[in-house]
Coordinates of C-alpha atoms in Angstrom, one line a residue:
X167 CA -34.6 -6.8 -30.5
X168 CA -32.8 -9.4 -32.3
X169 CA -29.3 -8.0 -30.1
X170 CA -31.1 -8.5 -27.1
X171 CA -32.0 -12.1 -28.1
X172 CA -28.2 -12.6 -28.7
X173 CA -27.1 -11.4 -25.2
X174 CA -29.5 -13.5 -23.6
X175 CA -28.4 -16.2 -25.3
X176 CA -25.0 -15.7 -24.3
X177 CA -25.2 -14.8 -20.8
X178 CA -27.1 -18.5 -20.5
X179 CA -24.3 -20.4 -22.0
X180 CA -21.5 -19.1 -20.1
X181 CA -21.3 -22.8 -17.8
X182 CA -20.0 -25.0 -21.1
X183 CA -18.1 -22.6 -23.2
X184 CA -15.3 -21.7 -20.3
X185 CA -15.4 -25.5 -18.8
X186 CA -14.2 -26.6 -21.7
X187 CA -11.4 -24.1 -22.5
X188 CA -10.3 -24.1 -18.6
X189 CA -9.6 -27.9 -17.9
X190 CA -6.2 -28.8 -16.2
X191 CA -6.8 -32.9 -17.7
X192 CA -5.1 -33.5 -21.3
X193 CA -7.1 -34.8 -24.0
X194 CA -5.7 -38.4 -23.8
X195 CA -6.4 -38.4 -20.5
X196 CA -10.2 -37.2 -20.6
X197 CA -10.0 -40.1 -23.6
X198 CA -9.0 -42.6 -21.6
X199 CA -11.4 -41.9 -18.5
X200 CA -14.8 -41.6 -21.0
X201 CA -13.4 -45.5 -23.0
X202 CA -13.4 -46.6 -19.6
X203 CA -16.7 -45.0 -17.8
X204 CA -18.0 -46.5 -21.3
X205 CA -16.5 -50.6 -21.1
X206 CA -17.9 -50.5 -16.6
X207 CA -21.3 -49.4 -18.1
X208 CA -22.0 -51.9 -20.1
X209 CA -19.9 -54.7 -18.1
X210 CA -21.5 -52.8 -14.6
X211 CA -24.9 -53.1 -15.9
X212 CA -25.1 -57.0 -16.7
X213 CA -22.8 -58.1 -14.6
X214 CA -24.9 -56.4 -11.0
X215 CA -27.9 -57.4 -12.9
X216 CA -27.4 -61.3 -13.5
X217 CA -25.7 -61.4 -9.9
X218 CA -29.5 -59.9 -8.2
X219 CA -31.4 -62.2 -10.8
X220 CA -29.0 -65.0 -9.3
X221 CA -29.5 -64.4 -5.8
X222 CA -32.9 -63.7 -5.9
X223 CA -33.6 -67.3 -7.6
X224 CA -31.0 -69.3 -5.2
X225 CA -32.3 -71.1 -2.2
X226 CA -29.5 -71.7 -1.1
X227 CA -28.0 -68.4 -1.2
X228 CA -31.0 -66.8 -0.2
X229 CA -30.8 -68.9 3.6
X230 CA -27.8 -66.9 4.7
X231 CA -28.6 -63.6 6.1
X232 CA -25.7 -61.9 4.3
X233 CA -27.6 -62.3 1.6
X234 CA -29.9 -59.2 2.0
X235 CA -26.7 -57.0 2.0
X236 CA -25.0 -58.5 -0.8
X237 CA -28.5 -58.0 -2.4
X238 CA -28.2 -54.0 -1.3
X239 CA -24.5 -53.5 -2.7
X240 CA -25.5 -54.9 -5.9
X241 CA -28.2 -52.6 -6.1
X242 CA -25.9 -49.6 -5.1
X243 CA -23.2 -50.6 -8.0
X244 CA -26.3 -50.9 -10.4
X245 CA -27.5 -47.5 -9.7
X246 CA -24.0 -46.6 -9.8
X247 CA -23.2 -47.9 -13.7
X248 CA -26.7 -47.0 -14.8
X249 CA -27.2 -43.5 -13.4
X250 CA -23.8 -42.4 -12.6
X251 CA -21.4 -43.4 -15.2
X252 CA -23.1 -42.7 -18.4
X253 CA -23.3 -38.8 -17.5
X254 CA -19.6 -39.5 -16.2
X255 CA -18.8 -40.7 -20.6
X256 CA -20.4 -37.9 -21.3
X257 CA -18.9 -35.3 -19.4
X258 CA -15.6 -36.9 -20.3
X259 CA -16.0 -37.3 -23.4
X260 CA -17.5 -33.7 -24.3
X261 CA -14.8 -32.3 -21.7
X262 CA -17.7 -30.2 -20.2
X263 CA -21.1 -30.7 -17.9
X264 CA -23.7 -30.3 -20.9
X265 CA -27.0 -31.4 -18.8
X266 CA -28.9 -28.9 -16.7
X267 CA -27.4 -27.5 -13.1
X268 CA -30.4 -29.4 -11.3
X269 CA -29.0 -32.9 -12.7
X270 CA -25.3 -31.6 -11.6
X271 CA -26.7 -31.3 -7.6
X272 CA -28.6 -34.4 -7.9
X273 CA -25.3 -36.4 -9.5
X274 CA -22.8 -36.0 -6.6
X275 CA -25.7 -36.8 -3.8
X276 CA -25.8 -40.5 -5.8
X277 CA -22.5 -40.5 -6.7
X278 CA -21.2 -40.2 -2.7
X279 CA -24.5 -42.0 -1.3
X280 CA -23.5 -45.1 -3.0
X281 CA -20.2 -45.0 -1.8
X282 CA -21.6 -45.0 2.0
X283 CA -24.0 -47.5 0.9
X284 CA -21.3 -49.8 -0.4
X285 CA -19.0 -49.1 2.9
X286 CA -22.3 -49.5 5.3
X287 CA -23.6 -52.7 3.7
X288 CA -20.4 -54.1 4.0
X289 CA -20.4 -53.0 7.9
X290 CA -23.7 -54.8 8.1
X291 CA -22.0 -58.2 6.8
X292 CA -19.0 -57.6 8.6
X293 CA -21.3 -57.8 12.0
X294 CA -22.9 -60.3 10.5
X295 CA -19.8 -62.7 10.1
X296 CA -19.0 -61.7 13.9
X297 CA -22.2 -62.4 15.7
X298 CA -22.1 -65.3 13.4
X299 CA -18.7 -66.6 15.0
X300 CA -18.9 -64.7 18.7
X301 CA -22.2 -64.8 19.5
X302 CA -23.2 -68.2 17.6
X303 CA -25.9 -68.9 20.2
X304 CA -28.2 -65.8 19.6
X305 CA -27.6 -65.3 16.5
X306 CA -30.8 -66.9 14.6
X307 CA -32.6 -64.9 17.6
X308 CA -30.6 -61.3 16.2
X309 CA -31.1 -61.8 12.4
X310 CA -34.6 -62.1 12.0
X311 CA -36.0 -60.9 8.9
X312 CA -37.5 -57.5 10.5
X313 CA -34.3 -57.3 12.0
X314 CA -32.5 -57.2 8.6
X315 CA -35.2 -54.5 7.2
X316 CA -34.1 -52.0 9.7
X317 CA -31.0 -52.7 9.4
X318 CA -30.7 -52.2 5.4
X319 CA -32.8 -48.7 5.8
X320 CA -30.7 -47.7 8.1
X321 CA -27.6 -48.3 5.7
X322 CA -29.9 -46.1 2.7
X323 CA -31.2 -43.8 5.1
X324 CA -28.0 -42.6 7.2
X325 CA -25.7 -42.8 3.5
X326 CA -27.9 -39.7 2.1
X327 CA -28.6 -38.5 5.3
X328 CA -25.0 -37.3 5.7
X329 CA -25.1 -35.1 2.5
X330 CA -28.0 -33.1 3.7
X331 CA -25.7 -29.8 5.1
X332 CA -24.2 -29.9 0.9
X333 CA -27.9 -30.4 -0.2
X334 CA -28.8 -27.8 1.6
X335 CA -26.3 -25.1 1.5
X336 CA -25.9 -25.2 5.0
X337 CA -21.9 -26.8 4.7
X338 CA -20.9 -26.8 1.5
X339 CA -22.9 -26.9 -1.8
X340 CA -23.5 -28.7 -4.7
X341 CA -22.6 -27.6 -7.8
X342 CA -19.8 -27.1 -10.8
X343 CA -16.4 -27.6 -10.7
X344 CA -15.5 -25.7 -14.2
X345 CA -11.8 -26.7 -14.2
X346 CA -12.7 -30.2 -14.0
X347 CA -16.1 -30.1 -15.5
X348 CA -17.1 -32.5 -12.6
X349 CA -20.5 -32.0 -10.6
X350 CA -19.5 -32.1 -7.1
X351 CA -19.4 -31.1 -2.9
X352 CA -17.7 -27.6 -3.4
X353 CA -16.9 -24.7 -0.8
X354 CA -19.5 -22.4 0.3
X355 CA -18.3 -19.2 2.3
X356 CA -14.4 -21.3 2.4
X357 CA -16.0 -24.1 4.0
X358 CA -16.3 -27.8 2.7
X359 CA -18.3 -30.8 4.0
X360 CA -15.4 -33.0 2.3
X361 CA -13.6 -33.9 4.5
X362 CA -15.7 -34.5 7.0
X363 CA -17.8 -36.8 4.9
X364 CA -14.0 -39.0 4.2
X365 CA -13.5 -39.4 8.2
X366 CA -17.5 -40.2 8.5
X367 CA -18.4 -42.1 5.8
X368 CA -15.1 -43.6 5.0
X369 CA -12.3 -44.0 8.0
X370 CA -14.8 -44.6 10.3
X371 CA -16.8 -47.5 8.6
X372 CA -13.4 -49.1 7.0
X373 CA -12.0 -49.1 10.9
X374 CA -15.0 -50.9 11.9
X375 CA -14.5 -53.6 9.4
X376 CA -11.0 -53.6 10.1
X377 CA -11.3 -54.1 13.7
X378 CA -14.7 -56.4 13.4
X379 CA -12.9 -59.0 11.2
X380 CA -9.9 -59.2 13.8
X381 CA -12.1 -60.2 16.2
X382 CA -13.0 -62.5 14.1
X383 CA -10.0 -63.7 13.7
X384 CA -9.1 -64.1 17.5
X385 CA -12.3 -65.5 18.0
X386 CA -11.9 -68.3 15.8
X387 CA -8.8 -69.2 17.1
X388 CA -9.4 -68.5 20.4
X389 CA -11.9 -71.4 20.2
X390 CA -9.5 -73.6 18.1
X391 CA -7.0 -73.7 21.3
X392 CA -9.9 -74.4 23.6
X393 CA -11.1 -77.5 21.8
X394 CA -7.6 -79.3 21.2
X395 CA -6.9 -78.5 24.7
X396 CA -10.7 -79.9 25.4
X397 CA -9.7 -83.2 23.3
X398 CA -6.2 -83.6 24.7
X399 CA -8.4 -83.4 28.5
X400 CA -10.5 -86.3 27.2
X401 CA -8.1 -88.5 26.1
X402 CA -6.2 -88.2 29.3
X403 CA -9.5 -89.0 31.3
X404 CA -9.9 -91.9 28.9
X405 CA -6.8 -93.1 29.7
X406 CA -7.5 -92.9 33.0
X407 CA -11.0 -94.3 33.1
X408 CA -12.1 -90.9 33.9
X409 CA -15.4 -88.7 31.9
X410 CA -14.2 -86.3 30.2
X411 CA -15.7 -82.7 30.8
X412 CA -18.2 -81.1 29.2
X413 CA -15.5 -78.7 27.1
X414 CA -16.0 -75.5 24.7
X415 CA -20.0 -76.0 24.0
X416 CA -21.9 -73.7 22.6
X417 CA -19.4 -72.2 20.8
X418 CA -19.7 -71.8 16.6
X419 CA -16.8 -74.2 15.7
X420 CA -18.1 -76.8 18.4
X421 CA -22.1 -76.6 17.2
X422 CA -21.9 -76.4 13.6
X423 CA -21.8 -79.1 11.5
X424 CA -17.9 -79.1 9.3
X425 CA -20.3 -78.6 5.5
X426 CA -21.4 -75.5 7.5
X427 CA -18.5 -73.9 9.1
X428 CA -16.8 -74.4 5.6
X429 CA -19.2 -72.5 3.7
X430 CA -19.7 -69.3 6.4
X431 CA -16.0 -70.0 6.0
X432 CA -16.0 -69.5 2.4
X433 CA -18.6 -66.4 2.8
X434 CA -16.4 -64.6 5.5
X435 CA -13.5 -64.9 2.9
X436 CA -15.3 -63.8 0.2
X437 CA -16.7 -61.2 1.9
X438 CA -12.9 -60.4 2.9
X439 CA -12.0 -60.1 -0.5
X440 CA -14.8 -57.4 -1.6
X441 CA -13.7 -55.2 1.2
X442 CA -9.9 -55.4 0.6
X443 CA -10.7 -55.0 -3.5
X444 CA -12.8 -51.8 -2.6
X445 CA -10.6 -50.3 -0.4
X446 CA -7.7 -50.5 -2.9
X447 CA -10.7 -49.0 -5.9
X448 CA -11.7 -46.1 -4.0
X449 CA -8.6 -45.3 -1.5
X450 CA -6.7 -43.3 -3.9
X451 CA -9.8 -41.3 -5.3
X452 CA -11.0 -40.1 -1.5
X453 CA -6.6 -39.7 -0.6
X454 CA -6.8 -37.7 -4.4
X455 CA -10.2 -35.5 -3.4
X456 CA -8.9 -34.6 0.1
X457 CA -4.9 -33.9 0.1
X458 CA -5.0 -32.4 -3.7
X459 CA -8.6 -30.5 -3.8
X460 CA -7.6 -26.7 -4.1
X461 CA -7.5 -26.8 -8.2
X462 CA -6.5 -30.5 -9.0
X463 CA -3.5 -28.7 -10.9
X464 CA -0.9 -30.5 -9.5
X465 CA -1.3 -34.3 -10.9
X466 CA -4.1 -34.4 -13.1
X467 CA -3.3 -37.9 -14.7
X468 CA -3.9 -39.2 -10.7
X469 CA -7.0 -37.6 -10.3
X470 CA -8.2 -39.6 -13.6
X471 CA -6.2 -42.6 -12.8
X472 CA -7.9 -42.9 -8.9
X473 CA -11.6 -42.1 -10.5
X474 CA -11.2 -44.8 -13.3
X475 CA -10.0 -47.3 -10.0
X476 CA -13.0 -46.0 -8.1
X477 CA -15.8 -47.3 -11.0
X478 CA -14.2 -50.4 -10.9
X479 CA -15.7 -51.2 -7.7
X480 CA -18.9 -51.6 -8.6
X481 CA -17.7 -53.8 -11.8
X482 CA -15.7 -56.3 -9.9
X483 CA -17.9 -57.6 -7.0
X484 CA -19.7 -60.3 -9.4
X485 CA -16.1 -61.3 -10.4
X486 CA -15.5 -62.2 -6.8
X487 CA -18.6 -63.7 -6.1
X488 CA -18.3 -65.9 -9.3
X489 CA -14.1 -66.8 -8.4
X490 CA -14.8 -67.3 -4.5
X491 CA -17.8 -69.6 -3.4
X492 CA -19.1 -72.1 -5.5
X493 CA -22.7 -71.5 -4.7
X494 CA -22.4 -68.2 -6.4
X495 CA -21.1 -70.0 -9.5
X496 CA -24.0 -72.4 -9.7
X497 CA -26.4 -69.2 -8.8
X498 CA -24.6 -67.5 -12.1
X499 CA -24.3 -70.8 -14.1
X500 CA -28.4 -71.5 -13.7
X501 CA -29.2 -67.9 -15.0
X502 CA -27.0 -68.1 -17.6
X503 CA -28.8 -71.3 -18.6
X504 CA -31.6 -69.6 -18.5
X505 CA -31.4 -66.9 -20.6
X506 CA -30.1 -69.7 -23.4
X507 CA -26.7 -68.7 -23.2
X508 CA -25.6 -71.8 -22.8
X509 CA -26.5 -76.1 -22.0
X510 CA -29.1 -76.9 -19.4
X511 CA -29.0 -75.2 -15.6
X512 CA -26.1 -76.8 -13.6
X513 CA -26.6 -78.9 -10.7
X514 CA -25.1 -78.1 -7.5
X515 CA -21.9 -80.6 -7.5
X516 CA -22.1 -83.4 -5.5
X517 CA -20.2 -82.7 -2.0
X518 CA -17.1 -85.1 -1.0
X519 CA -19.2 -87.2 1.1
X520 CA -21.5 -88.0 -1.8
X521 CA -18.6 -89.0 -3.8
X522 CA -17.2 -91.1 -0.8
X523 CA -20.1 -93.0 0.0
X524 CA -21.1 -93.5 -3.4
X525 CA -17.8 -95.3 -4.2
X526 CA -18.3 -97.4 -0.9
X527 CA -21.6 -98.3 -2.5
X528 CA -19.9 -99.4 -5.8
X529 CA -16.9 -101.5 -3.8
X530 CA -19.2 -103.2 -1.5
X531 CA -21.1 -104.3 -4.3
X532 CA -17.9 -105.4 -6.4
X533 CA -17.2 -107.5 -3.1
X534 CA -20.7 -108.9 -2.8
X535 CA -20.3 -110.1 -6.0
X536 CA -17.2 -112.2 -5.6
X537 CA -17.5 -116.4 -5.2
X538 CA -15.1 -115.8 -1.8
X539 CA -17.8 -113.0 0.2
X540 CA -20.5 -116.0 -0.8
X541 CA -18.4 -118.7 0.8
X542 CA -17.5 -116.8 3.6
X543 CA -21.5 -115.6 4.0
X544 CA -22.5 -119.1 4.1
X545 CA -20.3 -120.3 7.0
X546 CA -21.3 -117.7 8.7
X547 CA -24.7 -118.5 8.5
X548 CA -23.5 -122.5 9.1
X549 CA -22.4 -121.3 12.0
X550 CA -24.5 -119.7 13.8
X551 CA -27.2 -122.5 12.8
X552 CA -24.9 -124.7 14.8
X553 CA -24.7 -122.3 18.2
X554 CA -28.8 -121.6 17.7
X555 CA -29.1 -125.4 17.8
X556 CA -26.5 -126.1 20.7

């Protein structure tokens, strides 16, 4: 009885044992990934935390429509650092999957769904940004708040959508890769949803934003040449006693106030910025997965080296919201301020305008105060005694 006890014991550990005997990654480097997984947990965690807390208390962030999908990648990367990468220290640092096999199907279905979250909320501000600029007249009419709801569950819903054929064993399945003790989409019959999923959720949504932010690029300066050529029109009608004509209305640069332009300005670059830093994160981890998939014998180190690039991702975002618009700072500074970390919340700072008329203030009242503005006030008033009286 007790032998039988033993073999069943030993036919239900097989999964660990082997994993850990047959991995193709060195020690240093299965070091070095779990350190890291370890420092974008804890950095991850409170970093997407503070930045929803931040937004979610801002007015003035909270007015621009980008807003709700900033709001849904910081979410993503939160689930991401809380769900994701502890299991990933774990598995690195054990050099073996030691949770159950239903945890090991559910981990690559997150671990890919926030990747197509990440690229399709970043699609949904990338539109944004262009109907903002192309289509400036309509676009209060387009982003209404229902309007932004579907829109964000269509980003959720489509993301895991696309991994039903793994889920479901009909292209693909999910499961164990012993060699690299990673749970993830692996062949089924020789077939692999994989790479699929890279031109799908990958190529196709980077191309979009590619393309989208060219336009927006043309756009902007397409309008540009059509108001100097507007001004130069006017100021050879004034010259001729001519009206000018009515020129490039209803165009974004024409109708929006210059405070305005410069922060959707600010926004588009930023928003620039986190699309550029996440292609460079994950690029080299879907290129990694796709050209060098059969064992991952050839170059281990790059395997670690691309997934450790690919966690930063959803690390770095509050970085660039914190170094690239100024209203994110004083969002970050007021929490901060809060939670007694440090001095009293900080005040938006004062825009150039305030500065400028505030020093007029000062001067004209330096001037006021002079003996020669008194002398010069009272024959003016002298004078215009004498023409009243004439």
């Amino acid at each position: 009885m007790d032998m039988d006890m033993d073999m069943d014991l030993s036919t239900d550990m097989p999964m660990d044992a082997p994993a850990a005997t047959q991995s193709i990654y060195p020690h240093s480097a299965t070091l070095f990934a779990a350190i890291s997984a370890c420092v974008f947990v804890t950095v991850g965690v409170l970093g997407n935390l503070i930045t929803l807390l931040a937004l979610l208390k801002s007015p003035t962030i909270r007015e621009h429509a980008t807003t709700a999908f900033v709001i849904s990648l910081s979410i993503s990367d939160l689930l991401f650092c809380s769900f994701s990468l502890p299991l990933t220290a774990v598995r690195f640092f054990q050099e073996s999957w030691t949770f159950c096999d239903t945890l090991c199907k559910i981990f690559p279905v997150i671990f890919y769904g926030n990747v197509a979250v990440s690229l399709l909320s970043m699609v949904g501000i990338t539109l944004n940004r262009y109907i903002l600029i192309a289509c400036h007249s309509r676009y209060s009419q387009i982003y209404k708040p229902k309007f932004i709801t579907l829109q964000l569950l269509f980003v959720w819903a489509v993301s895991f959508l696309l991994l039903l054929p793994p889920i479901l064993g009909i292209w693909g399945e999910m499961g164990l890769d012993e060699a690299t003790f990673s749970c993830t989409i692996l062949k089924k019959e020789g077939k692999s949803i994989k790479k699929t999923l890279f031109l799908i959720g990958f190529l196709l949504p980077c191309l979009v934003i590619i393309v989208s932010y060219s336009c927006i690029y043309i756009t902007v300066l397409h309008q540009k040449k059509k108001i100097r050529s507007h001004d130069n029109f006017q100021i050879g009608a004034s010259g001729a006693g001519k009206a000018g004509s009515p020129g490039a209305g209803g165009s974004y640069v024409t109708t929006t106030c210059p405070r305005k332009a410069r922060e959707d300005n600010r926004l588009t670059v930023m928003m620039v910025t986190i699309f550029l830093c996440f292609l460079v994160c994950f690029l080299p981890l879907m290129l990694a997965n796709v050209v060098d998939d059969e064992r991952k014998t050839s170059y281990p180190w790059l395997h670690i080296i691309a997934s450790v690039m690919a966690w930063a991702s959803s690390v770095i975002n509050p970085i660039i919201y914190a170094a690239s618009n100024r209203n994110y700072r004083v969002a970050y500074y007021k929490i901060f301020a809060l939670l007694k970390f440090w001095g009293e919340p900080l005040s938006p700072m004062p825009s150039r305008n305030y500065h400028q008329s505030k020093n007029s203030k000062e001067l004209s009242g330096v001037i006021r105060s002079t003996p020669l503005f008194h002398a010069v006030q009272k024959n003016s008033i002298n004078q215009m005694c004498q023409t009243y009286s004439v």
